[in-house]
């Protein structure tokens, strides 16, 4: 029983290491006026994974991506 529990814990630990998340936090603003831009779509390049900015232009984008896509 102990051996089975140890094996399950090792497998779960390896799965957590492989499922790394990429997190991108930032603010989108107009380059001329420096005013924040609300409701802008932000995407990870080459994917359909994205989010929108809030009223102050801030966004938080979190996703599990393969390392080559980052």
PDB file of N, CA, C and O in Angstrom, chain B, residues numbered from 101:
ATOM      1  N   UNK B 101       0.814  -1.192   0.000  1.00  0.00           N
ATOM      2  CA  UNK B 101       0.000   0.000   0.000  1.00  0.00           C
ATOM      3  C   UNK B 101       0.865   1.267   0.000  1.00  0.00           C
ATOM      4  O   UNK B 101       0.587   2.221  -0.727  1.00  0.00           O
ATOM      5  N   UNK B 102       1.921   1.260   0.830  1.00  0.00           N
ATOM      6  CA  UNK B 102       2.812   2.423   0.860  1.00  0.00           C
ATOM      7  C   UNK B 102       3.498   2.627  -0.479  1.00  0.00           C
ATOM      8  O   UNK B 102       3.658   3.757  -0.939  1.00  0.00           O
ATOM      9  N   UNK B 103       3.901   1.530  -1.100  1.00  0.00           N
ATOM     10  CA  UNK B 103       4.583   1.608  -2.392  1.00  0.00           C
ATOM     11  C   UNK B 103       3.658   2.217  -3.441  1.00  0.00           C
ATOM     12  O   UNK B 103       4.094   3.038  -4.248  1.00  0.00           O
ATOM     13  N   UNK B 104       2.398   1.825  -3.437  1.00  0.00           N
ATOM     14  CA  UNK B 104       1.421   2.363  -4.395  1.00  0.00           C
ATOM     15  C   UNK B 104       1.231   3.864  -4.170  1.00  0.00           C
ATOM     16  O   UNK B 104       1.160   4.626  -5.134  1.00  0.00           O
ATOM     17  N   UNK B 105       1.148   4.301  -2.904  1.00  0.00           N
ATOM     18  CA  UNK B 105       0.980   5.715  -2.591  1.00  0.00           C
ATOM     19  C   UNK B 105       2.187   6.521  -3.047  1.00  0.00           C
ATOM     20  O   UNK B 105       2.029   7.619  -3.580  1.00  0.00           O
ATOM     21  N   UNK B 106       3.376   6.000  -2.848  1.00  0.00           N
ATOM     22  CA  UNK B 106       4.597   6.689  -3.272  1.00  0.00           C
ATOM     23  C   UNK B 106       4.627   6.832  -4.788  1.00  0.00           C
ATOM     24  O   UNK B 106       4.998   7.887  -5.303  1.00  0.00           O
ATOM     25  N   UNK B 107       4.247   5.797  -5.496  1.00  0.00           N
ATOM     26  CA  UNK B 107       4.235   5.847  -6.960  1.00  0.00           C
ATOM     27  C   UNK B 107       3.223   6.876  -7.450  1.00  0.00           C
ATOM     28  O   UNK B 107       3.514   7.637  -8.373  1.00  0.00           O
ATOM     29  N   UNK B 108       2.042   6.907  -6.847  1.00  0.00           N
ATOM     30  CA  UNK B 108       1.020   7.880  -7.241  1.00  0.00           C
ATOM     31  C   UNK B 108       1.509   9.301  -6.971  1.00  0.00           C
ATOM     32  O   UNK B 108       1.299  10.186  -7.800  1.00  0.00           O
ATOM     33  N   UNK B 109       2.150   9.534  -5.840  1.00  0.00           N
ATOM     34  CA  UNK B 109       2.671  10.861  -5.529  1.00  0.00           C
ATOM     35  C   UNK B 109       3.767  11.276  -6.505  1.00  0.00           C
ATOM     36  O   UNK B 109       3.816  12.440  -6.905  1.00  0.00           O
ATOM     37  N   UNK B 110       4.633  10.368  -6.893  1.00  0.00           N
ATOM     38  CA  UNK B 110       5.681  10.681  -7.862  1.00  0.00           C
ATOM     39  C   UNK B 110       5.089  11.032  -9.224  1.00  0.00           C
ATOM     40  O   UNK B 110       5.550  11.967  -9.878  1.00  0.00           O
ATOM     41  N   UNK B 111       4.084  10.298  -9.650  1.00  0.00           N
ATOM     42  CA  UNK B 111       3.437  10.585 -10.934  1.00  0.00           C
ATOM     43  C   UNK B 111       2.752  11.954 -10.886  1.00  0.00           C
ATOM     44  O   UNK B 111       2.839  12.727 -11.840  1.00  0.00           O
ATOM     45  N   UNK B 112       2.073  12.250  -9.779  1.00  0.00           N
ATOM     46  CA  UNK B 112       1.407  13.546  -9.654  1.00  0.00           C
ATOM     47  C   UNK B 112       2.426  14.680  -9.661  1.00  0.00           C
ATOM     48  O   UNK B 112       2.183  15.722 -10.268  1.00  0.00           O
ATOM     49  N   UNK B 113       3.551  14.493  -9.000  1.00  0.00           N
ATOM     50  CA  UNK B 113       4.596  15.515  -8.977  1.00  0.00           C
ATOM     51  C   UNK B 113       5.150  15.756 -10.384  1.00  0.00           C
ATOM     52  O   UNK B 113       5.352  16.905 -10.777  1.00  0.00           O
ATOM     53  N   UNK B 114       5.393  14.706 -11.130  1.00  0.00           N
ATOM     54  CA  UNK B 114       5.894  14.844 -12.506  1.00  0.00           C
ATOM     55  C   UNK B 114       4.870  15.557 -13.385  1.00  0.00           C
ATOM     56  O   UNK B 114       5.243  16.372 -14.228  1.00  0.00           O
ATOM     57  N   UNK B 115       3.606  15.264 -13.202  1.00  0.00           N
ATOM     58  CA  UNK B 115       2.562  15.926 -13.996  1.00  0.00           C
ATOM     59  C   UNK B 115       2.535  17.414 -13.699  1.00  0.00           C
ATOM     60  O   UNK B 115       2.341  18.218 -14.611  1.00  0.00           O
ATOM     61  N   UNK B 116       2.725  17.798 -12.451  1.00  0.00           N
ATOM     62  CA  UNK B 116       2.753  19.222 -12.105  1.00  0.00           C
ATOM     63  C   UNK B 116       3.947  19.918 -12.743  1.00  0.00           C
ATOM     64  O   UNK B 116       3.830  21.065 -13.177  1.00  0.00           O
ATOM     65  N   UNK B 117       5.077  19.255 -12.807  1.00  0.00           N
ATOM     66  CA  UNK B 117       6.251  19.855 -13.423  1.00  0.00           C
ATOM     67  C   UNK B 117       6.065  20.055 -14.923  1.00  0.00           C
ATOM     68  O   UNK B 117       6.560  21.032 -15.486  1.00  0.00           O
ATOM     69  N   UNK B 118       5.357  19.138 -15.568  1.00  0.00           N
ATOM     70  CA  UNK B 118       5.146  19.234 -17.009  1.00  0.00           C
ATOM     71  C   UNK B 118       4.081  20.255 -17.375  1.00  0.00           C
ATOM     72  O   UNK B 118       4.098  20.791 -18.483  1.00  0.00           O
ATOM     73  N   UNK B 119       3.159  20.532 -16.468  1.00  0.00           N
ATOM     74  CA  UNK B 119       2.046  21.444 -16.756  1.00  0.00           C
ATOM     75  C   UNK B 119       2.379  22.856 -16.274  1.00  0.00           C
ATOM     76  O   UNK B 119       1.645  23.422 -15.463  1.00  0.00           O
ATOM     77  N   UNK B 120       3.457  23.415 -16.756  1.00  0.00           N
ATOM     78  CA  UNK B 120       3.844  24.765 -16.370  1.00  0.00           C
ATOM     79  C   UNK B 120       2.943  25.775 -17.061  1.00  0.00           C
ATOM     80  O   UNK B 120       2.564  25.605 -18.220  1.00  0.00           O
ATOM     81  N   UNK B 121       2.611  26.823 -16.333  1.00  0.00           N
ATOM     82  CA  UNK B 121       1.766  27.863 -16.905  1.00  0.00           C
ATOM     83  C   UNK B 121       2.596  29.074 -17.292  1.00  0.00           C
ATOM     84  O   UNK B 121       3.571  29.421 -16.626  1.00  0.00           O
ATOM     85  N   UNK B 122       2.196  29.699 -18.364  1.00  0.00           N
ATOM     86  CA  UNK B 122       2.773  30.972 -18.764  1.00  0.00           C
ATOM     87  C   UNK B 122       1.803  32.057 -18.330  1.00  0.00           C
ATOM     88  O   UNK B 122       0.596  31.943 -18.545  1.00  0.00           O
ATOM     89  N   UNK B 123       2.332  33.110 -17.719  1.00  0.00           N
ATOM     90  CA  UNK B 123       1.504  34.209 -17.250  1.00  0.00           C
ATOM     91  C   UNK B 123       2.067  35.501 -17.822  1.00  0.00           C
ATOM     92  O   UNK B 123       3.266  35.766 -17.732  1.00  0.00           O
ATOM     93  N   UNK B 124       1.199  36.285 -18.401  1.00  0.00           N
ATOM     94  CA  UNK B 124       1.579  37.576 -18.965  1.00  0.00           C
ATOM     95  C   UNK B 124       0.651  38.630 -18.377  1.00  0.00           C
ATOM     96  O   UNK B 124      -0.569  38.533 -18.501  1.00  0.00           O
ATOM     97  N   UNK B 125       1.243  39.642 -17.731  1.00  0.00           N
ATOM     98  CA  UNK B 125       0.479  40.729 -17.122  1.00  0.00           C
ATOM     99  C   UNK B 125       1.000  42.033 -17.716  1.00  0.00           C
ATOM    100  O   UNK B 125       2.209  42.202 -17.878  1.00  0.00           O
ATOM    101  N   UNK B 126       0.109  42.943 -18.035  1.00  0.00           N
ATOM    102  CA  UNK B 126       0.575  44.206 -18.590  1.00  0.00           C
ATOM    103  C   UNK B 126      -0.534  45.212 -18.764  1.00  0.00           C
ATOM    104  O   UNK B 126      -1.666  45.010 -18.322  1.00  0.00           O
ATOM    105  N   UNK B 127      -0.183  46.306 -19.421  1.00  0.00           N
ATOM    106  CA  UNK B 127      -1.136  47.380 -19.697  1.00  0.00           C
ATOM    107  C   UNK B 127      -0.959  47.800 -21.144  1.00  0.00           C
ATOM    108  O   UNK B 127       0.163  47.913 -21.637  1.00  0.00           O
ATOM    109  N   UNK B 128      -2.075  48.030 -21.821  1.00  0.00           N
ATOM    110  CA  UNK B 128      -2.062  48.501 -23.198  1.00  0.00           C
ATOM    111  C   UNK B 128      -2.451  49.977 -23.175  1.00  0.00           C
ATOM    112  O   UNK B 128      -3.452  50.360 -22.569  1.00  0.00           O
ATOM    113  N   UNK B 129      -1.641  50.799 -23.849  1.00  0.00           N
ATOM    114  CA  UNK B 129      -1.928  52.226 -23.893  1.00  0.00           C
ATOM    115  C   UNK B 129      -1.584  52.782 -25.260  1.00  0.00           C
ATOM    116  O   UNK B 129      -0.802  52.189 -26.003  1.00  0.00           O
ATOM    117  N   UNK B 130      -2.175  53.938 -25.592  1.00  0.00           N
ATOM    118  CA  UNK B 130      -1.940  54.615 -26.862  1.00  0.00           C
ATOM    119  C   UNK B 130      -0.534  55.196 -26.854  1.00  0.00           C
ATOM    120  O   UNK B 130      -0.143  55.865 -25.898  1.00  0.00           O
ATOM    121  N   UNK B 131       0.224  54.944 -27.909  1.00  0.00           N
ATOM    122  CA  UNK B 131       1.620  55.386 -27.946  1.00  0.00           C
ATOM    123  C   UNK B 131       1.759  56.905 -28.078  1.00  0.00           C
ATOM    124  O   UNK B 131       2.798  57.458 -27.719  1.00  0.00           O
ATOM    125  N   UNK B 132       0.747  57.574 -28.579  1.00  0.00           N
ATOM    126  CA  UNK B 132       0.827  59.031 -28.734  1.00  0.00           C
ATOM    127  C   UNK B 132       0.308  59.781 -27.507  1.00  0.00           C
ATOM    128  O   UNK B 132       0.958  60.699 -27.008  1.00  0.00           O
ATOM    129  N   UNK B 133      -0.859  59.383 -27.032  1.00  0.00           N
ATOM    130  CA  UNK B 133      -1.473  60.101 -25.905  1.00  0.00           C
ATOM    131  C   UNK B 133      -1.129  59.494 -24.551  1.00  0.00           C
ATOM    132  O   UNK B 133      -1.354  60.123 -23.518  1.00  0.00           O
ATOM    133  N   UNK B 134      -0.583  58.267 -24.545  1.00  0.00           N
ATOM    134  CA  UNK B 134      -0.259  57.515 -23.327  1.00  0.00           C
ATOM    135  C   UNK B 134      -1.485  57.240 -22.455  1.00  0.00           C
ATOM    136  O   UNK B 134      -1.355  57.016 -21.251  1.00  0.00           O
ATOM    137  N   UNK B 135      -2.669  57.256 -23.056  1.00  0.00           N
ATOM    138  CA  UNK B 135      -3.902  56.929 -22.355  1.00  0.00           C
ATOM    139  C   UNK B 135      -4.134  55.419 -22.431  1.00  0.00           C
ATOM    140  O   UNK B 135      -3.877  54.810 -23.469  1.00  0.00           O
ATOM    141  N   UNK B 136      -4.619  54.804 -21.338  1.00  0.00           N
ATOM    142  CA  UNK B 136      -4.908  53.371 -21.364  1.00  0.00           C
ATOM    143  C   UNK B 136      -6.022  53.044 -22.353  1.00  0.00           C
ATOM    144  O   UNK B 136      -6.955  53.826 -22.541  1.00  0.00           O
ATOM    145  N   UNK B 137      -5.907  51.871 -22.985  1.00  0.00           N
ATOM    146  CA  UNK B 137      -6.902  51.449 -23.981  1.00  0.00           C
ATOM    147  C   UNK B 137      -7.749  50.307 -23.422  1.00  0.00           C
ATOM    148  O   UNK B 137      -7.249  49.194 -23.263  1.00  0.00           O
ATOM    149  N   UNK B 138      -9.032  50.567 -23.121  1.00  0.00           N
ATOM    150  CA  UNK B 138      -9.904  49.502 -22.636  1.00  0.00           C
ATOM    151  C   UNK B 138     -10.409  48.635 -23.785  1.00  0.00           C
ATOM    152  O   UNK B 138     -10.421  49.054 -24.942  1.00  0.00           O
ATOM    153  N   UNK B 139     -10.823  47.424 -23.444  1.00  0.00           N
ATOM    154  CA  UNK B 139     -11.463  46.486 -24.379  1.00  0.00           C
ATOM    155  C   UNK B 139     -10.591  46.122 -25.574  1.00  0.00           C
ATOM    156  O   UNK B 139     -11.100  45.953 -26.682  1.00  0.00           O
ATOM    157  N   UNK B 140      -9.281  45.999 -25.361  1.00  0.00           N
ATOM    158  CA  UNK B 140      -8.361  45.557 -26.409  1.00  0.00           C
ATOM    159  C   UNK B 140      -8.117  44.061 -26.224  1.00  0.00           C
ATOM    160  O   UNK B 140      -7.970  43.601 -25.091  1.00  0.00           O
ATOM    161  N   UNK B 141      -8.071  43.306 -27.296  1.00  0.00           N
ATOM    162  CA  UNK B 141      -7.787  41.879 -27.220  1.00  0.00           C
ATOM    163  C   UNK B 141      -6.283  41.643 -27.253  1.00  0.00           C
ATOM    164  O   UNK B 141      -5.574  42.184 -28.101  1.00  0.00           O
ATOM    165  N   UNK B 142      -5.804  40.816 -26.306  1.00  0.00           N
ATOM    166  CA  UNK B 142      -4.389  40.459 -26.215  1.00  0.00           C
ATOM    167  C   UNK B 142      -4.287  38.949 -26.400  1.00  0.00           C
ATOM    168  O   UNK B 142      -4.966  38.192 -25.707  1.00  0.00           O
ATOM    169  N   UNK B 143      -3.432  38.502 -27.345  1.00  0.00           N
ATOM    170  CA  UNK B 143      -3.287  37.078 -27.655  1.00  0.00           C
ATOM    171  C   UNK B 143      -1.838  36.635 -27.524  1.00  0.00           C
ATOM    172  O   UNK B 143      -0.921  37.419 -27.769  1.00  0.00           O
ATOM    173  N   UNK B 144      -1.626  35.354 -27.130  1.00  0.00           N
ATOM    174  CA  UNK B 144      -0.311  34.754 -27.260  1.00  0.00           C
ATOM    175  C   UNK B 144      -0.073  34.563 -28.755  1.00  0.00           C
ATOM    176  O   UNK B 144      -0.934  34.040 -29.462  1.00  0.00           O
ATOM    177  N   UNK B 145       1.080  34.981 -29.228  1.00  0.00           N
ATOM    178  CA  UNK B 145       1.398  34.922 -30.651  1.00  0.00           C
ATOM    179  C   UNK B 145       1.291  33.492 -31.180  1.00  0.00           C
ATOM    180  O   UNK B 145       1.799  32.553 -30.568  1.00  0.00           O
ATOM    181  N   UNK B 146       0.635  33.346 -32.302  1.00  0.00           N
ATOM    182  CA  UNK B 146       0.495  32.046 -32.952  1.00  0.00           C
ATOM    183  C   UNK B 146      -0.542  31.143 -32.325  1.00  0.00           C
ATOM    184  O   UNK B 146      -0.593  29.955 -32.644  1.00  0.00           O
ATOM    185  N   UNK B 147      -1.385  31.682 -31.426  1.00  0.00           N
ATOM    186  CA  UNK B 147      -2.431  30.870 -30.785  1.00  0.00           C
ATOM    187  C   UNK B 147      -3.750  31.617 -30.833  1.00  0.00           C
ATOM    188  O   UNK B 147      -3.830  32.755 -31.296  1.00  0.00           O
ATOM    189  N   UNK B 148      -4.789  30.943 -30.341  1.00  0.00           N
ATOM    190  CA  UNK B 148      -6.093  31.581 -30.174  1.00  0.00           C
ATOM    191  C   UNK B 148      -6.360  31.830 -28.699  1.00  0.00           C
ATOM    192  O   UNK B 148      -7.505  32.063 -28.313  1.00  0.00           O
ATOM    193  N   UNK B 149      -5.320  31.784 -27.866  1.00  0.00           N
ATOM    194  CA  UNK B 149      -5.435  31.985 -26.431  1.00  0.00           C
ATOM    195  C   UNK B 149      -5.274  33.463 -26.144  1.00  0.00           C
ATOM    196  O   UNK B 149      -4.235  34.050 -26.444  1.00  0.00           O
ATOM    197  N   UNK B 150      -6.306  34.070 -25.560  1.00  0.00           N
ATOM    198  CA  UNK B 150      -6.237  35.501 -25.324  1.00  0.00           C
ATOM    199  C   UNK B 150      -7.199  35.967 -24.260  1.00  0.00           C
ATOM    200  O   UNK B 150      -7.943  35.185 -23.666  1.00  0.00           O
ATOM    201  N   UNK B 151      -7.162  37.271 -24.036  1.00  0.00           N
ATOM    202  CA  UNK B 151      -8.034  37.932 -23.074  1.00  0.00           C
ATOM    203  C   UNK B 151      -8.215  39.374 -23.505  1.00  0.00           C
ATOM    204  O   UNK B 151      -7.610  39.822 -24.479  1.00  0.00           O
ATOM    205  N   UNK B 152      -9.052  40.098 -22.775  1.00  0.00           N
ATOM    206  CA  UNK B 152      -9.276  41.512 -23.075  1.00  0.00           C
ATOM    207  C   UNK B 152      -8.784  42.391 -21.938  1.00  0.00           C
ATOM    208  O   UNK B 152      -8.641  41.929 -20.806  1.00  0.00           O
ATOM    209  N   UNK B 153      -8.525  43.650 -22.234  1.00  0.00           N
ATOM    210  CA  UNK B 153      -8.090  44.583 -21.201  1.00  0.00           C
ATOM    211  C   UNK B 153      -9.309  45.136 -20.459  1.00  0.00           C
ATOM    212  O   UNK B 153     -10.425  45.139 -20.979  1.00  0.00           O
ATOM    213  N   UNK B 154      -9.066  45.606 -19.225  1.00  0.00           N
ATOM    214  CA  UNK B 154     -10.146  46.218 -18.443  1.00  0.00           C
ATOM    215  C   UNK B 154     -10.236  47.708 -18.749  1.00  0.00           C
ATOM    216  O   UNK B 154      -9.646  48.179 -19.722  1.00  0.00           O
ATOM    217  N   UNK B 155     -10.962  48.444 -17.933  1.00  0.00           N
ATOM    218  CA  UNK B 155     -11.181  49.870 -18.179  1.00  0.00           C
ATOM    219  C   UNK B 155      -9.888  50.679 -18.137  1.00  0.00           C
ATOM    220  O   UNK B 155      -9.783  51.714 -18.796  1.00  0.00           O
ATOM    221  N   UNK B 156      -8.892  50.209 -17.358  1.00  0.00           N
ATOM    222  CA  UNK B 156      -7.611  50.916 -17.251  1.00  0.00           C
ATOM    223  C   UNK B 156      -6.560  50.366 -18.208  1.00  0.00           C
ATOM    224  O   UNK B 156      -5.399  50.771 -18.147  1.00  0.00           O
ATOM    225  N   UNK B 157      -6.952  49.449 -19.093  1.00  0.00           N
ATOM    226  CA  UNK B 157      -6.030  48.888 -20.063  1.00  0.00           C
ATOM    227  C   UNK B 157      -5.196  47.732 -19.560  1.00  0.00           C
ATOM    228  O   UNK B 157      -4.323  47.242 -20.277  1.00  0.00           O
ATOM    229  N   UNK B 158      -5.450  47.280 -18.324  1.00  0.00           N
ATOM    230  CA  UNK B 158      -4.675  46.172 -17.758  1.00  0.00           C
ATOM    231  C   UNK B 158      -5.247  44.824 -18.181  1.00  0.00           C
ATOM    232  O   UNK B 158      -6.447  44.692 -18.419  1.00  0.00           O
ATOM    233  N   UNK B 159      -4.367  43.821 -18.270  1.00  0.00           N
ATOM    234  CA  UNK B 159      -4.788  42.459 -18.599  1.00  0.00           C
ATOM    235  C   UNK B 159      -3.931  41.459 -17.854  1.00  0.00           C
ATOM    236  O   UNK B 159      -2.813  41.770 -17.443  1.00  0.00           O
ATOM    237  N   UNK B 160      -4.454  40.261 -17.680  1.00  0.00           N
ATOM    238  CA  UNK B 160      -3.741  39.121 -17.131  1.00  0.00           C
ATOM    239  C   UNK B 160      -4.085  37.944 -18.018  1.00  0.00           C
ATOM    240  O   UNK B 160      -5.256  37.597 -18.175  1.00  0.00           O
ATOM    241  N   UNK B 161      -3.077  37.337 -18.593  1.00  0.00           N
ATOM    242  CA  UNK B 161      -3.275  36.222 -19.512  1.00  0.00           C
ATOM    243  C   UNK B 161      -2.510  35.033 -18.968  1.00  0.00           C
ATOM    244  O   UNK B 161      -1.294  35.101 -18.787  1.00  0.00           O
ATOM    245  N   UNK B 162      -3.213  33.947 -18.706  1.00  0.00           N
ATOM    246  CA  UNK B 162      -2.618  32.756 -18.119  1.00  0.00           C
ATOM    247  C   UNK B 162      -2.994  31.555 -18.977  1.00  0.00           C
ATOM    248  O   UNK B 162      -4.166  31.363 -19.303  1.00  0.00           O
ATOM    249  N   UNK B 163      -2.003  30.747 -19.343  1.00  0.00           N
ATOM    250  CA  UNK B 163      -2.291  29.583 -20.183  1.00  0.00           C
ATOM    251  C   UNK B 163      -1.173  28.564 -20.070  1.00  0.00           C
ATOM    252  O   UNK B 163      -0.026  28.905 -19.782  1.00  0.00           O
ATOM    253  N   UNK B 164      -1.523  27.319 -20.298  1.00  0.00           N
ATOM    254  CA  UNK B 164      -0.532  26.252 -20.400  1.00  0.00           C
ATOM    255  C   UNK B 164      -0.142  26.155 -21.863  1.00  0.00           C
ATOM    256  O   UNK B 164      -0.966  25.812 -22.711  1.00  0.00           O
ATOM    257  N   UNK B 165       1.114  26.459 -22.161  1.00  0.00           N
ATOM    258  CA  UNK B 165       1.588  26.462 -23.527  1.00  0.00           C
ATOM    259  C   UNK B 165       2.825  25.590 -23.671  1.00  0.00           C
ATOM    260  O   UNK B 165       3.603  25.456 -22.726  1.00  0.00           O
ATOM    261  N   UNK B 166       3.012  25.001 -24.838  1.00  0.00           N
ATOM    262  CA  UNK B 166       4.280  24.307 -25.076  1.00  0.00           C
ATOM    263  C   UNK B 166       5.419  25.312 -25.085  1.00  0.00           C
ATOM    264  O   UNK B 166       5.227  26.464 -25.473  1.00  0.00           O
ATOM    265  N   UNK B 167       6.591  24.892 -24.666  1.00  0.00           N
ATOM    266  CA  UNK B 167       7.721  25.812 -24.545  1.00  0.00           C
ATOM    267  C   UNK B 167       8.071  26.491 -25.852  1.00  0.00           C
ATOM    268  O   UNK B 167       8.497  27.646 -25.834  1.00  0.00           O
ATOM    269  N   UNK B 168       7.908  25.822 -26.993  1.00  0.00           N
ATOM    270  CA  UNK B 168       8.286  26.438 -28.267  1.00  0.00           C
ATOM    271  C   UNK B 168       7.345  27.575 -28.665  1.00  0.00           C
ATOM    272  O   UNK B 168       7.706  28.394 -29.510  1.00  0.00           O
ATOM    273  N   UNK B 169       6.137  27.645 -28.071  1.00  0.00           N
ATOM    274  CA  UNK B 169       5.193  28.708 -28.417  1.00  0.00           C
ATOM    275  C   UNK B 169       5.440  29.979 -27.625  1.00  0.00           C
ATOM    276  O   UNK B 169       4.894  31.028 -27.968  1.00  0.00           O
ATOM    277  N   UNK B 170       6.246  29.915 -26.575  1.00  0.00           N
ATOM    278  CA  UNK B 170       6.485  31.090 -25.737  1.00  0.00           C
ATOM    279  C   UNK B 170       7.505  31.992 -26.366  1.00  0.00           C
ATOM    280  O   UNK B 170       7.837  33.036 -25.803  1.00  0.00           O
TER     281      UNK B 170
END
